[in-house]
Structure formats: C-alpha cells, structure tokens
Short mmCIF file of C-alpha atoms in Angstrom, two decimals:
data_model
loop_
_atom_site.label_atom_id
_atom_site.label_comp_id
_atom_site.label_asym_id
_atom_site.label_seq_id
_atom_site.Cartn_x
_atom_site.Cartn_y
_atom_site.Cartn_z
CA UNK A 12 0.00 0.00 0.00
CA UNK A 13 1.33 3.32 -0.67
CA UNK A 14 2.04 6.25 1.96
CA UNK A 15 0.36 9.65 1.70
CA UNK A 16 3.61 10.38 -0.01
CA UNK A 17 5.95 8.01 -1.19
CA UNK A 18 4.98 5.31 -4.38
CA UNK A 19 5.77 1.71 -3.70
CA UNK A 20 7.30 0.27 -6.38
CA UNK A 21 6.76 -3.54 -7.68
CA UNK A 22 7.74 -5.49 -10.79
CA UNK A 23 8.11 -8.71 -11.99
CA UNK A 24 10.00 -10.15 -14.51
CA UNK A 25 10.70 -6.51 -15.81
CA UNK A 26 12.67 -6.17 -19.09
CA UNK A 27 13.54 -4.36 -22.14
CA UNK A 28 14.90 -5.09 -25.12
CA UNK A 29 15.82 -4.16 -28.31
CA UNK A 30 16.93 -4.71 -31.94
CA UNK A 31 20.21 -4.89 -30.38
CA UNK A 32 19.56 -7.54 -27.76
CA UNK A 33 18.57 -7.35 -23.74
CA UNK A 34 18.79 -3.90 -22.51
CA UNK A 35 18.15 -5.31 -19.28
CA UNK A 36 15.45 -8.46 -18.13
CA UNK A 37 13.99 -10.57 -15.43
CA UNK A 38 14.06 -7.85 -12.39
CA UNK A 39 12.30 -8.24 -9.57
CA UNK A 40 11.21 -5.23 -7.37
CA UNK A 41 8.97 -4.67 -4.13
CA UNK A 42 10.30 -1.52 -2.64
CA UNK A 43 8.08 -0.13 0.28
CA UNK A 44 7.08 3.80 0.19
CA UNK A 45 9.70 5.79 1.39
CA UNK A 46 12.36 3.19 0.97
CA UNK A 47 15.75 2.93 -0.62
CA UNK A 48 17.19 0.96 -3.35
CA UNK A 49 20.27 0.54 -4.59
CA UNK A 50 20.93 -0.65 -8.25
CA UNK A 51 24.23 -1.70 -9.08
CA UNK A 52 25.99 -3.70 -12.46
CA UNK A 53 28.73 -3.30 -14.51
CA UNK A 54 28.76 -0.40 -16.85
CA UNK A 55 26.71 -0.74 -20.08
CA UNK A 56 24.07 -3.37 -18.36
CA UNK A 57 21.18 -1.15 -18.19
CA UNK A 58 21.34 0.38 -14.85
CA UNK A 59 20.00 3.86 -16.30
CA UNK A 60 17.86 2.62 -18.88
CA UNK A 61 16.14 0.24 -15.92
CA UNK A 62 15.42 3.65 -13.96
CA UNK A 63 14.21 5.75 -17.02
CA UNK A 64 11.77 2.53 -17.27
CA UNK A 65 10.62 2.73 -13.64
CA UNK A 66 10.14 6.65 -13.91
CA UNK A 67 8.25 6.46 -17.36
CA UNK A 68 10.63 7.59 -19.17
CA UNK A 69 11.29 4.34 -21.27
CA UNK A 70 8.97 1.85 -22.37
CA UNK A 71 9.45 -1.91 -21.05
CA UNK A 72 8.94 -4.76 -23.61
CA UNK A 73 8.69 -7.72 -20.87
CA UNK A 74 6.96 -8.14 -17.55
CA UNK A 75 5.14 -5.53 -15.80
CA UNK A 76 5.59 -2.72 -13.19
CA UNK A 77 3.49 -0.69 -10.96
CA UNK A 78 4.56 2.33 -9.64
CA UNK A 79 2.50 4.44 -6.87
CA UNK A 80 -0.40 2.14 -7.96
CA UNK A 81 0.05 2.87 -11.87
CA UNK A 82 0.79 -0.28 -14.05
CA UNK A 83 3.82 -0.21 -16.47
CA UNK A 84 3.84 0.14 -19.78
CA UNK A 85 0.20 0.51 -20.04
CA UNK A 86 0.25 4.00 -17.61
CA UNK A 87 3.43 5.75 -18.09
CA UNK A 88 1.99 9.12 -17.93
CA UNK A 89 0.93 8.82 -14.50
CA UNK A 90 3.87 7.38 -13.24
CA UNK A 91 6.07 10.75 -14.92
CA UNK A 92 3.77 12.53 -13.21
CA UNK A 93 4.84 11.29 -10.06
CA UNK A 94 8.81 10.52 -10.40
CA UNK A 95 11.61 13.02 -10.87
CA UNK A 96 14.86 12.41 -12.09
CA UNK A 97 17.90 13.40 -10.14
CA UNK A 98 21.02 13.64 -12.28
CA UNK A 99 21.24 11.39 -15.12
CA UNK A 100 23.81 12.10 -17.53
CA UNK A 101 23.00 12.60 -20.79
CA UNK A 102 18.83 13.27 -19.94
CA UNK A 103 18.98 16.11 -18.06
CA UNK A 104 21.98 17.40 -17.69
CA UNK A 105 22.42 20.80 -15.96
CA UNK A 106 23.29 23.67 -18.39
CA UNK A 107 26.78 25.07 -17.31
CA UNK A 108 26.38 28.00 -18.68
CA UNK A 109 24.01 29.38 -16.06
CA UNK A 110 24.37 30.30 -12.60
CA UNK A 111 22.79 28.26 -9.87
CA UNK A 112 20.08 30.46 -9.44
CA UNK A 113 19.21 31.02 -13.08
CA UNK A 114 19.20 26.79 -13.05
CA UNK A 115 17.01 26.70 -9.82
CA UNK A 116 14.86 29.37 -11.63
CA UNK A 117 14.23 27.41 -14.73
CA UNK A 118 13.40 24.39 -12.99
CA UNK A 119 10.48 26.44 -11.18
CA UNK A 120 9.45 27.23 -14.55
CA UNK A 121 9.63 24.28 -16.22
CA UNK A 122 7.31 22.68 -13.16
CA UNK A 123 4.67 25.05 -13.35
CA UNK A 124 3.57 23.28 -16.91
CA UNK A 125 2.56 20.67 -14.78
CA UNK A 126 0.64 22.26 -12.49
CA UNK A 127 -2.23 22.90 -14.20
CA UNK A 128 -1.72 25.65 -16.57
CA UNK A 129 -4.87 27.36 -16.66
CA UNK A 130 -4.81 27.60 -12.94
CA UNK A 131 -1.34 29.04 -12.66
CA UNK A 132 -2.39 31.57 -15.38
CA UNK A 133 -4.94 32.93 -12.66
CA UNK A 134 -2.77 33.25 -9.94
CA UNK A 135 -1.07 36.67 -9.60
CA UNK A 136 1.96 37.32 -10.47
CA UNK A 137 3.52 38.06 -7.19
CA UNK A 138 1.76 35.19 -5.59
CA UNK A 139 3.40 32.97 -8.73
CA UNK A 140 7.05 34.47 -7.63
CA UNK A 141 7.12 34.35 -3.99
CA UNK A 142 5.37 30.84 -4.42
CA UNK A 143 8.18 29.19 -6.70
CA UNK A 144 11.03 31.30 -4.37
CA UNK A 145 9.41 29.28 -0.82
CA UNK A 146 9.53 25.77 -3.05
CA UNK A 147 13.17 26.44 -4.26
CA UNK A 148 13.80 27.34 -0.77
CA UNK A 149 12.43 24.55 0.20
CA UNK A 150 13.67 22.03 -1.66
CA UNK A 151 17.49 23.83 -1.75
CA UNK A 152 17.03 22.74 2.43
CA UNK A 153 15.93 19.36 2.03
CA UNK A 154 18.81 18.71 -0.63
CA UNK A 155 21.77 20.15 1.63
CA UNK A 156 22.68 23.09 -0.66
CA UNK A 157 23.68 26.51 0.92
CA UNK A 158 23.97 29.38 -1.60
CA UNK A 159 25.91 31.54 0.92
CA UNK A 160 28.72 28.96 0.89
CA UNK A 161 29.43 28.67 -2.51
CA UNK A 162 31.74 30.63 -4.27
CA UNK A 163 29.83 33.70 -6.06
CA UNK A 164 26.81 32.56 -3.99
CA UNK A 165 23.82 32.04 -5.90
CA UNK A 166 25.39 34.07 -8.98
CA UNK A 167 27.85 31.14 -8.98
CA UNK A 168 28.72 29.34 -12.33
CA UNK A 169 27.14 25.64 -12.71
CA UNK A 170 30.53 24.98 -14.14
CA UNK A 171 32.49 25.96 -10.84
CA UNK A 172 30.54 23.74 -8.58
CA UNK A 173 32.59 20.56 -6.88
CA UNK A 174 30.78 17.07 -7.89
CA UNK A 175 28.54 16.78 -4.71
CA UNK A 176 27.21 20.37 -5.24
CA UNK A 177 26.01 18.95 -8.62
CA UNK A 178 24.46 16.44 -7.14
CA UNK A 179 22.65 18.60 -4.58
CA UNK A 180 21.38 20.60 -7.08
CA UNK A 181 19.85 18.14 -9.71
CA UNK A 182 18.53 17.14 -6.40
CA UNK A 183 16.80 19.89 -5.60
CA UNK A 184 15.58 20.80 -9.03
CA UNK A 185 14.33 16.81 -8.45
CA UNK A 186 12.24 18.07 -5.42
CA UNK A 187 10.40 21.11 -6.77
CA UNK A 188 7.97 19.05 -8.23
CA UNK A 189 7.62 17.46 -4.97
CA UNK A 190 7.76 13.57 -6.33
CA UNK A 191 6.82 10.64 -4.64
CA UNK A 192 9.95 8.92 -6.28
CA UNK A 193 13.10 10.18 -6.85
CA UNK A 194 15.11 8.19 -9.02
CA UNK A 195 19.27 9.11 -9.01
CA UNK A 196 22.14 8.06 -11.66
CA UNK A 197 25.77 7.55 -10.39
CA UNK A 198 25.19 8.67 -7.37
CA UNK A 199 28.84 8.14 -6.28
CA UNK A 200 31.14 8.94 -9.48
CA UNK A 201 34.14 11.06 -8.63
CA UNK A 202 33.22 11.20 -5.13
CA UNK A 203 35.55 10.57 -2.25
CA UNK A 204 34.45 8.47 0.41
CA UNK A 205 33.74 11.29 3.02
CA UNK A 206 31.69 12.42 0.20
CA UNK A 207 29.52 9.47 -0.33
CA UNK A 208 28.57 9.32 2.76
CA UNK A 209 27.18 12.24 2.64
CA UNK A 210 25.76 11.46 -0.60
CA UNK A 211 23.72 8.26 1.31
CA UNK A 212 22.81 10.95 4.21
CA UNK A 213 21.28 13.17 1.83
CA UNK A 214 18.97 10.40 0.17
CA UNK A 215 18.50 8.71 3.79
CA UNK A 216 17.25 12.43 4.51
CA UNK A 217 14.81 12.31 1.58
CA UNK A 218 13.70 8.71 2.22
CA UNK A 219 12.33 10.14 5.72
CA UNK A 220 10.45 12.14 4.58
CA UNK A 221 8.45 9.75 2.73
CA UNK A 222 9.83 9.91 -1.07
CA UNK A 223 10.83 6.66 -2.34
CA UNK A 224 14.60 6.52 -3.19
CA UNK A 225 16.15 4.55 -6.09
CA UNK A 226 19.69 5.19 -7.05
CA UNK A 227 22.45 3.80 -9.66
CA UNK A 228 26.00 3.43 -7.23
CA UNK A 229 29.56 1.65 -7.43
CA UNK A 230 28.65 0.22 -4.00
CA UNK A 231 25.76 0.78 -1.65
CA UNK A 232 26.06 0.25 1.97
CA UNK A 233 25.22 -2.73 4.08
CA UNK A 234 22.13 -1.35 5.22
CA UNK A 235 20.63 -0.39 1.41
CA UNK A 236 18.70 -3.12 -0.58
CA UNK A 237 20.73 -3.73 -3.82
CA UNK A 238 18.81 -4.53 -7.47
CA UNK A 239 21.67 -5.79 -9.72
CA UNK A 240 21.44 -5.76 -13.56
CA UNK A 241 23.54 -8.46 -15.11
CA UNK A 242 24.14 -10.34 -11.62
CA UNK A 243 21.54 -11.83 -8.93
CA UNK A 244 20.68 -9.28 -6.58
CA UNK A 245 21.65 -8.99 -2.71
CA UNK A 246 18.76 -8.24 -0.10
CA UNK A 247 20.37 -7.08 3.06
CA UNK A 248 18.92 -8.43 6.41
CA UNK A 249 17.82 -4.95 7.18
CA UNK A 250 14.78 -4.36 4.22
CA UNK A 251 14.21 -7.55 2.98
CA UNK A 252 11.52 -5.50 1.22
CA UNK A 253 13.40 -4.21 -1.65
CA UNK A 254 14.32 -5.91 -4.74
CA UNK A 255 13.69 -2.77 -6.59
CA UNK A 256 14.74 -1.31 -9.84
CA UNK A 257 14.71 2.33 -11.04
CA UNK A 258 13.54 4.10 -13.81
CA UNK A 259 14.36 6.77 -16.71
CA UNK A 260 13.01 10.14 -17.35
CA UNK A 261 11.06 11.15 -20.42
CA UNK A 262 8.01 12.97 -21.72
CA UNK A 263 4.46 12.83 -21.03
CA UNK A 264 2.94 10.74 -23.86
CA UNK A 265 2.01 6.92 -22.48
CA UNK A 266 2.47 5.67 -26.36
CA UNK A 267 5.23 7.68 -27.02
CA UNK A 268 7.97 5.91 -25.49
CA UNK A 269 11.08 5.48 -27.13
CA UNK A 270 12.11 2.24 -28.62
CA UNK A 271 15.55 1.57 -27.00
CA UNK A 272 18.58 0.18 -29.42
CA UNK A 273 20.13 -1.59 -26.43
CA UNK A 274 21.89 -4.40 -25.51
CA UNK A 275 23.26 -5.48 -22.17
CA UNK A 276 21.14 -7.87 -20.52
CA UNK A 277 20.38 -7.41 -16.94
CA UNK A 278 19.01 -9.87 -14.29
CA UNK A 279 17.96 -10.57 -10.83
CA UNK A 280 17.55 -14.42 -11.41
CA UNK A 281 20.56 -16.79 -10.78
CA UNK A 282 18.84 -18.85 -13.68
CA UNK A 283 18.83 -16.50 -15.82
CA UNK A 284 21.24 -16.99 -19.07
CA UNK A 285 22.92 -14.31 -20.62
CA UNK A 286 22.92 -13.58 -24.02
CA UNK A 287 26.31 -15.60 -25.46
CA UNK A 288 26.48 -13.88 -28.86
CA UNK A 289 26.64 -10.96 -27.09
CA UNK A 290 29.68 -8.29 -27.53
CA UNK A 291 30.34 -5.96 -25.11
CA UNK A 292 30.98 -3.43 -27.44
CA UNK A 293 27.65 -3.77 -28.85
CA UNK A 294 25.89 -3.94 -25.37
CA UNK A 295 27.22 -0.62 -24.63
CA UNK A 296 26.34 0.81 -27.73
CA UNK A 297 22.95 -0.81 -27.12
CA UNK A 298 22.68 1.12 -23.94
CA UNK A 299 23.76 4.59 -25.49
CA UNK A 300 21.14 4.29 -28.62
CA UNK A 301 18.13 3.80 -26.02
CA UNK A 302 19.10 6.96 -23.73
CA UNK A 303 19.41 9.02 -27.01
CA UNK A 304 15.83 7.92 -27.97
CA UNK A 305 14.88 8.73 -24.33
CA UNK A 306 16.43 12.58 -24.77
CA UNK A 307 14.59 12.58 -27.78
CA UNK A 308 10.96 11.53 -26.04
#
C-alpha cells in the first residue's frame, strides 16, 4: 500500500529489449514507500535505462511494473507525473552556462507546466514568484545546498561547482515538483568516500520524509537493498523489502515511449542466461542508442 507520499514500487520479470539484444530483463522489485534501493551492475548493463523505465521515461517490452499504484507500460503518464529524475547524464543534464540560481529558476518554470496551466495563469503574479522562491527554498534545504557557501553565492557558475554540489542541485531541481519517487544516476562517481557518505545521508534524509529513493552506485552500503542488472541481486537483512529497480526520465505521452537500441542484458535471477552472442561493445552501444531515444521523447 502506498504512503500519503511516497509510491511503492513492484515489478516482476521486468525487461527491455531491443533490436540490439537485452537492454536489461527478469528484475524483480517490491520496494516499500519511502524506501531505498540501490541498483548496481557493470557499466553498459542497463542500470539507467532500468530507472528511465521505472520513472516512465522508457517503455518496457517484458513483464510488468506498478509504480504508486500505476501499471507499467500501459500507464506511463501517470507514473512521470509522479517521479523526478535526479542527475542522469545525458537526460537532463544541468546547463553550465548558467548560474545556480538562473538553473534553480528554470526548474520552477519548467514545473509550473505541470501544475495545471490554466490555474497558474490565474494566480497573480507576485503570488506565482514568492510561491516558486518558498519551493526552491524549500527544496534547496531538504537537498543540503547553501547558496551563501558557494563561491559567487547564488550568482555562482554551474561549471564551478565541486561534484557533490552537482548532485545537490539536480537534487533539488528533483524536489520542486515534490515527487513521490526520486530516481538518481551515479550517485557516487568522482566522489571521495567522506563524500559518499554524505551522498547516502542526503537520500537517507529524503527517504524520511516519505519519497521513495532509487539510485544507480559503485557500491551501496550494508544497510541499502541492492537490485543488480547483469548479476543476482543482494537483499540485506535490514529491508528484505526491496528488490527494486529504477527508472528513466522522459516525456508525457504513455504511447510515445522510445524504442531503446540496447543491448546489455540485466538480471535478478541466478537462472537466468545471458545472451552468449553478445559483444560488449555492442551492449554498450545498445545502452547509449536507447538513452538518445529517451532525450529525444
């Protein structure tokens, strides 16, 4: 049952593939609302493509999914409507050629088309401002990201913040829409390990308030429910709940998912048997033609 909040998140025997082969298959999922799951695999075995799937951003070809209560494939519209996408390179990447508050500011923007746009229309003007300034406020709090400590403070270059900051930021651009799953890519590249713990802190953070957490990692820790593409998974003692998998970000058409040119196949089964012909060459490749579709959606 889902929280007020957080979506629980189930699948079974969730897959997608492609004219190039498995992008990923036979993933199993039950996260709880306001859980967190950890999906890790070898590069180029569908991690991302399995979250842009989960968030309605891709379309699955095998199995089924059911996000907040929404079936996949058959209701991906409702499920975007409900997920966010932290960073995912290559989707939606920040533009580093803005400052952090024109960034924040176009996120606030870019939400408001799904508020309702005939309502926001009728809303002052002033009320519209100070209303998108409290949720960037807001959400800049819940993500960990101080303005005043950065270097040019909020008239600071994207391009001049340190890894983590990044993070933070997608992050709270994430939050503005106020999702009830959050879905994260590399969570841990090119951070140190003071770093990723504070990385885990931050999502733990998120998680308590009642947004369900999936993100892509090198490593989780003990205490985080793994899903593993290409490998069986590992269910700590702790959540025995999760077996989850995340998603991908797209647009807001239930037909008009992309059809993903990928490869690597990914499961949660022991039994299940990799593709032999496959290269790994071509699985990557596989993985890079379906999240170029996705940008396209």
């Amino acid at each position: 049952m889902d929280s007020p909040h957080g979506a629980a998140v189930k699948a079974e025997d969730f897959g997608l593939k492609g004219p190039r082969g498995w992008v990923f298959r036979n993933i199993a999922i039950d996260a709880a609302p306001g859980s967190i799951t950890a999906v890790e695999g070898p590069s180029g075995s569908g991690r991302t493509c399995l979250l842009l799937a989960l968030t309605g951003r891709m379309k699955p070809t095998a199995g089924h999914a059911e996000v907040g209560g929404h079936r996949l494939p058959k209701k991906m519209a409702a499920v975007r409507r409900i997920a966010a996408l932290g960073p995912v390179s290559g989707v939606n990447d920040l533009d580093q050629a803005l400052t952090v508050a024109e960034q924040l500011r176009e996120g606030a923007l870019l939400q408001r088309r799904y508020e309702g746009p005939v309502r926001a229309l009728l809303r002052p003007r002033g009320e519209r401002r100070a209303s998108a300034a409290a949720r960037i406020e807001e959400a800049l709090a819940v993500a960990g990201l101080d303005l005043a400590t950065l270097p040019k403070g909020p008239r600071t270059s994207v391009r001049d913040l340190e890894r983590l900051e990044s993070v933070r930021l997608s992050v709270a651009i994430a939050l503005l829409g106020d999702p009830r799953l959050l879905a994260l890519d590399d969570l841990d590249l090119k951070l140190s390990d003071a770093e990723r713990a504070e990385a885990w802190s931050l999502l733990r953070a998120i998680a308590a308030r009642g947004t369900t957490v999936f993100a892509v990692c090198s490593e989780a820790p003990q205490d985080i429910p793994v899903v593993r593409t290409g490998t069986p998974a590992r269910t700590p003692d702790a959540k025995p709940e999760t077996d989850a998998k995340p998603e991908t970000d797209a647009e807001p058409e239930t037909d008009a998912e992309p059809e993903t040119d990928a490869e690597p196949e990914t499961s949660t089964k022991p039994d299940a048997k990799p593709d032999t012909n496959a290269k790994t060459e071509t699985n990557t490749k596989g993985t890079d033609d379906a999240l170029a579709e996705a940008r396209r959606a």
